[in-house]
Amino acid sequence: GDISSQLHGGYHHPLARSWQAERQLTKSMLIYPLFISDIPDDETLIPSLPGQYRRGLNKLVPFLEPLVHKGLRSVILFGVPLTPGTKDALGTAADDPKGPVIQGIRLIRQRFPQLFVVVDVCLCEYTSHGHCGILRDDSTLNNQLSVDRISDVAIAYAQAGAHCVAPSDMNDGRIRAIKLKLIEEGIAHKTLLMSYAAKFSGCLYGPFRDAAGSCPSFGDRKCYQLPPGGRGLARRAIVRDIGEGADIIMVKPASQYLDIISDAKELGKDLPVAAYHVSGEYAMVHAAAKAGVFDLKTMAFEVTEGILRAGASIIISYFTPEFLDWLDH
Ligand SMILES: NCC[C@H](CC(=O)O)[C@@H](CN)CCC(=O)O
Ligand SMILES: [Zn+2]
């Protein structure tokens, strides 16, 4: 037949097939989420997040040592305050210098200087109401108070040694506020600002909320996380956050939002795009593999291939420890 109809020759060999991919997963693309609690010797399995644990400060180093040895390059920290009475309406504990996150930053920076430390910035783990900001009397978010508080927390984490701060709150204007305060504090030159720019509401965060104890005590996050159908809103949020000074744009969740990752790459073609393979997506792959739908490792790579194909070059993934092993063989 017509010679232009012949494509098979281009991918008949495994190496040629690998050449067809614009990006291939490497260890340096992976960021591993860590749940750090305020009970020093805590090491508790998170039932809804297979193989993942909540750990206190005393358990972090022994856990991380072998992973760093295997090539772990970056972690993203989430604080899990368990001590009763820690939470309040303002999320005061979020930037407690004695809290698990700030102490975790210092410990990890000191023991693993080669690790790139990303810190999630939000209030939902520290507020009594569980929302990602400060509320008005009518229970809607007070944008100005929330942005002021979130940006203060981001600065505290940066000053404690975070290489990167990543606000996952989805309050309007927090990227600009954080960038301005980083500049005022004279640390903008050594702090990467990664925006959860296109973060969608939905049912894929359940296991995380179990782990972090960050469920909203009433209502939901539909008025500040993006509506799943809102592709235009996501594009507008991405353009806005790039304009406000984001150094990396993140899309979250990942596997059901590949069009948004592709949009982010198009709109932010000069920035790296990150994608967060969230707790529900991770748990889904485990549950399906356990049900015999497919092989776990095969699917973990297949999901990741799609996320990379869509345009991401950084992946936040709970599969990171396994990928460190799988990528070596
Ligand atoms: N700050 C929001 C946390 C948010 C989940 C939520 O909406 O509660 C994500 C953490 N950044 C959840 C991540 C996950 O599910 O893995
Ligand atoms: Zn939050």
XYZ file of C-alpha atoms and ligand atoms in Angstrom:
346
model
C 0.000 0.000 0.000
C 0.925 3.696 0.127
C 4.284 3.994 1.949
C 2.999 6.755 4.278
C 0.474 4.270 5.646
C 3.276 2.187 7.148
C 3.824 3.175 10.844
C 4.671 -0.193 12.463
C 8.349 0.039 11.459
C 8.747 3.032 13.760
C 7.902 1.123 16.897
C 8.505 -2.566 16.278
C 11.449 -2.583 18.757
C 11.250 -1.713 22.494
C 13.987 0.906 22.242
C 12.259 2.553 19.291
C 9.030 2.495 21.304
C 10.773 4.297 24.162
C 12.000 6.906 21.684
C 8.395 7.722 20.766
C 7.844 9.205 24.254
C 8.679 12.884 24.747
C 9.380 12.298 28.468
C 10.314 9.146 30.371
C 9.923 8.736 34.122
C 13.140 9.277 36.060
C 13.725 9.358 39.828
C 14.354 13.095 39.750
C 10.801 13.709 38.511
C 9.285 12.209 41.655
C 8.172 14.039 44.809
C 7.135 11.797 47.710
C 4.412 12.959 50.146
C 5.246 12.553 53.862
C 2.727 12.775 56.715
C 4.464 14.090 59.829
C 2.554 13.905 63.109
C 3.207 15.660 66.418
C 3.710 12.393 68.310
C 7.483 11.821 68.110
C 7.459 8.016 67.990
C 4.280 7.714 65.921
C 4.433 5.295 62.973
C 0.852 4.470 62.048
C -0.344 2.756 58.877
C -2.999 4.746 57.023
C -5.636 2.077 56.276
C -7.116 3.848 53.236
C -3.680 4.574 51.715
C -2.013 1.177 51.165
C 1.560 1.024 52.404
C 1.619 4.651 53.560
C 2.293 5.730 57.128
C 1.940 8.773 59.362
C 5.255 9.248 61.160
C 6.562 11.301 64.064
C 9.880 13.113 63.962
C 11.782 10.236 65.578
C 10.772 7.843 62.795
C 11.490 10.064 59.803
C 15.256 9.625 59.441
C 15.361 5.816 59.610
C 12.500 5.720 57.099
C 14.065 8.191 54.673
C 17.663 6.918 54.802
C 17.166 3.896 52.516
C 14.932 5.893 50.157
C 17.551 8.634 49.795
C 20.116 5.904 49.200
C 17.884 4.538 46.404
C 17.736 7.951 44.744
C 14.840 9.823 46.347
C 15.317 13.467 45.367
C 12.338 15.308 46.824
C 9.607 15.074 49.440
C 6.496 17.177 50.120
C 5.599 17.563 53.802
C 2.124 17.506 55.338
C 1.661 18.158 59.061
C -0.746 15.995 61.055
C -1.388 17.635 64.436
C -2.976 14.967 66.661
C -2.602 16.678 70.051
C -6.108 17.620 71.205
C -6.780 21.342 71.332
C -4.270 22.163 68.585
C -6.855 23.269 66.056
C -8.601 26.627 66.029
C -10.533 28.908 63.657
C -7.343 30.552 62.358
C -5.163 27.459 61.949
C -2.732 28.986 64.433
C -0.729 25.748 64.723
C 0.163 25.747 61.011
C 3.316 27.816 61.580
C 4.025 26.728 65.156
C 7.841 26.647 65.352
C 7.480 23.598 67.608
C 4.996 21.979 65.250
C 5.710 18.836 63.191
C 6.150 20.635 59.868
C 8.681 23.285 60.896
C 10.611 20.775 62.975
C 10.359 18.292 60.110
C 11.792 20.826 57.664
C 14.749 21.530 59.944
C 15.407 17.830 60.637
C 15.253 16.757 57.000
C 17.359 19.697 55.774
C 19.951 18.903 58.428
C 20.089 15.126 57.919
C 19.512 14.958 54.160
C 21.052 18.104 52.625
C 20.611 16.634 49.134
C 16.813 16.290 49.462
C 14.675 19.015 47.852
C 12.114 19.865 50.533
C 8.686 20.952 49.313
C 6.160 21.973 51.939
C 2.407 22.020 51.369
C 0.861 25.229 52.679
C -2.721 25.071 53.854
C -4.824 25.591 56.952
C -7.245 22.651 56.682
C -5.086 20.376 58.841
C -4.977 23.045 61.546
C -8.423 24.650 61.528
C -11.198 23.441 63.831
C -13.634 23.714 60.894
C -11.303 21.874 58.498
C -11.577 24.391 55.673
C -8.586 25.667 53.680
C -8.823 29.205 54.987
C -10.392 31.551 57.524
C -14.193 31.780 57.491
C -16.597 34.693 57.657
C -19.582 34.574 59.999
C -21.648 33.177 57.120
C -19.156 30.271 56.813
C -17.839 31.401 53.428
C -14.102 31.974 53.029
C -12.738 35.371 53.992
C -10.348 35.820 51.088
C -8.213 38.614 52.557
C -7.742 37.000 55.979
C -7.109 33.606 54.376
C -4.514 34.976 51.942
C -2.790 36.965 54.707
C -2.583 33.880 56.912
C -1.594 31.413 54.158
C 1.184 33.729 52.968
C 2.490 34.137 56.536
C 2.589 30.350 56.932
C 4.425 29.991 53.611
C 7.066 32.490 54.774
C 7.509 30.640 58.077
C 8.152 27.389 56.169
C 10.561 29.083 53.774
C 12.454 30.664 56.667
C 12.625 27.257 58.373
C 14.463 25.964 55.289
C 11.857 24.778 52.780
C 13.306 24.868 49.245
C 9.783 25.160 47.873
C 6.395 26.198 49.241
C 3.249 24.820 47.612
C -0.046 26.436 48.647
C -2.856 23.910 48.179
C -5.557 26.147 49.644
C -6.989 27.541 46.380
C -7.718 30.962 47.862
C -7.695 33.701 45.185
C -4.489 35.752 45.093
C -2.388 33.689 47.479
C 0.418 33.243 44.903
C 0.914 36.987 44.539
C 0.763 37.475 48.325
C 3.373 34.763 48.969
C 5.687 36.026 46.229
C 5.510 39.610 47.578
C 6.291 38.464 51.124
C 9.162 36.253 49.911
C 10.612 39.348 48.233
C 10.040 41.527 51.317
C 11.801 38.910 53.466
C 14.720 38.735 51.027
C 14.270 35.007 50.425
C 12.479 35.016 47.056
C 15.770 34.109 45.325
C 16.041 30.815 47.209
C 12.417 29.726 47.520
C 10.568 28.012 44.676
C 6.867 28.842 44.564
C 4.831 25.894 43.254
C 1.176 26.677 42.772
C -1.576 24.090 43.044
C -3.075 26.220 40.278
C -5.656 23.819 38.873
C -6.907 21.805 41.806
C -10.342 20.253 41.414
C -12.943 19.368 43.996
C -14.143 15.796 44.038
C -14.080 12.466 45.788
C -10.419 11.547 45.160
C -8.999 13.078 48.351
C -10.675 10.832 50.891
C -7.665 8.727 51.929
C -5.558 11.869 52.357
C -8.165 13.434 54.611
C -8.212 10.241 56.692
C -4.427 10.456 56.976
C -4.226 14.157 57.721
C -7.450 14.514 59.679
C -8.338 17.381 57.360
C -11.966 16.718 56.470
C -14.147 19.821 56.437
C -16.364 19.689 59.562
C -19.273 20.952 57.474
C -19.971 21.554 53.803
C -17.321 20.877 51.195
C -14.590 22.550 49.159
C -16.716 23.183 46.062
C -16.609 26.958 46.483
C -12.837 27.145 46.328
C -11.487 24.032 44.613
C -12.365 24.041 40.909
C -15.542 22.367 39.622
C -14.544 19.200 37.702
C -16.221 20.554 34.573
C -14.431 23.893 34.758
C -11.740 23.656 32.066
C -12.027 27.400 31.377
C -11.693 28.218 35.085
C -8.589 26.023 35.261
C -7.067 27.846 32.287
C -7.841 31.189 33.896
C -6.358 30.072 37.251
C -3.201 28.805 35.520
C -2.736 32.074 33.590
C -3.408 34.050 36.789
C -0.924 32.106 38.913
C 1.791 32.339 36.266
C 1.198 36.095 36.208
C 1.366 36.249 40.011
C 4.796 34.646 40.060
C 4.385 30.886 40.277
C 7.583 29.054 39.285
C 5.804 25.710 38.749
C 2.156 25.041 37.910
C 0.536 21.953 39.427
C -2.582 20.136 38.289
C -4.462 17.956 40.755
C -5.844 15.284 40.589
C -3.855 13.905 37.631
C -5.165 10.896 35.754
C -8.660 12.274 35.241
C -7.342 15.736 34.387
C -4.889 15.052 31.553
C -6.550 17.703 29.373
C -5.822 20.243 32.120
C -2.188 19.111 32.294
C -2.022 19.595 28.539
C -3.592 23.075 28.915
C -1.084 23.928 31.648
C 1.787 22.944 29.349
C 0.314 25.049 26.540
C -0.405 28.097 28.733
C 2.805 27.756 30.766
C 5.086 26.465 28.027
C 8.038 28.163 29.729
C 7.426 26.559 33.134
C 7.633 23.016 34.430
C 4.211 21.442 34.988
C 3.682 19.196 38.004
C 0.855 16.749 38.568
C -0.295 15.266 41.858
C -1.391 11.637 41.644
C -3.649 11.975 44.639
C -4.543 9.573 47.412
C -7.780 8.411 45.805
C -6.104 7.738 42.456
C -3.332 5.787 44.209
C -5.812 3.817 46.325
C -7.893 3.080 43.212
C -4.929 1.500 41.408
C -4.174 -0.616 44.496
C -7.818 -1.682 44.873
C -8.163 -2.630 41.210
C -4.864 -4.541 41.244
C -6.030 -6.365 44.380
C -9.296 -7.178 42.589
C -7.244 -8.666 39.757
C -8.094 -6.080 37.100
C -4.395 -5.540 36.228
C -0.870 -5.855 37.571
C -0.039 -3.075 40.067
C 3.404 -2.150 38.698
C 2.204 -2.219 35.093
C -0.647 0.139 35.885
C 1.481 2.426 38.047
C 3.736 2.961 35.022
C 0.830 3.226 32.593
C -0.906 5.945 34.658
C 2.409 7.788 34.943
C 3.055 7.523 31.200
C -0.268 9.283 30.552
C 0.542 12.049 33.017
C 3.945 12.574 31.370
C 2.471 12.417 27.857
C -0.028 15.118 28.791
C 2.851 17.467 29.643
C 3.905 16.964 33.258
C 7.611 16.661 34.062
C 7.179 16.461 37.857
C 4.925 13.928 39.591
C 3.865 13.903 43.218
C 3.188 10.239 43.831
C 2.639 7.799 46.678
C 4.201 5.179 44.385
C 7.557 6.933 44.706
C 9.222 4.308 46.989
C 8.231 1.532 44.583
C 9.308 3.553 41.552
C 12.758 3.950 43.114
C 13.046 0.139 43.059
C 11.193 -0.437 39.773
C 13.308 2.114 37.911
C 16.483 0.265 38.921
C 15.530 -3.031 37.296
N -5.225 21.468 51.246
C -6.062 20.493 50.668
C -5.479 19.128 50.750
C -5.875 18.316 49.528
C -7.058 17.412 49.849
C -8.272 18.162 50.305
O -8.903 18.843 49.499
O -8.543 18.043 51.482
C -4.727 17.494 48.979
C -3.397 17.800 49.645
N -2.787 18.920 49.051
C -5.016 15.996 49.039
C -3.910 15.207 48.375
C -4.270 13.746 48.216
O -5.462 13.402 48.229
O -3.332 12.956 48.078
Zn -6.446 22.667 52.627
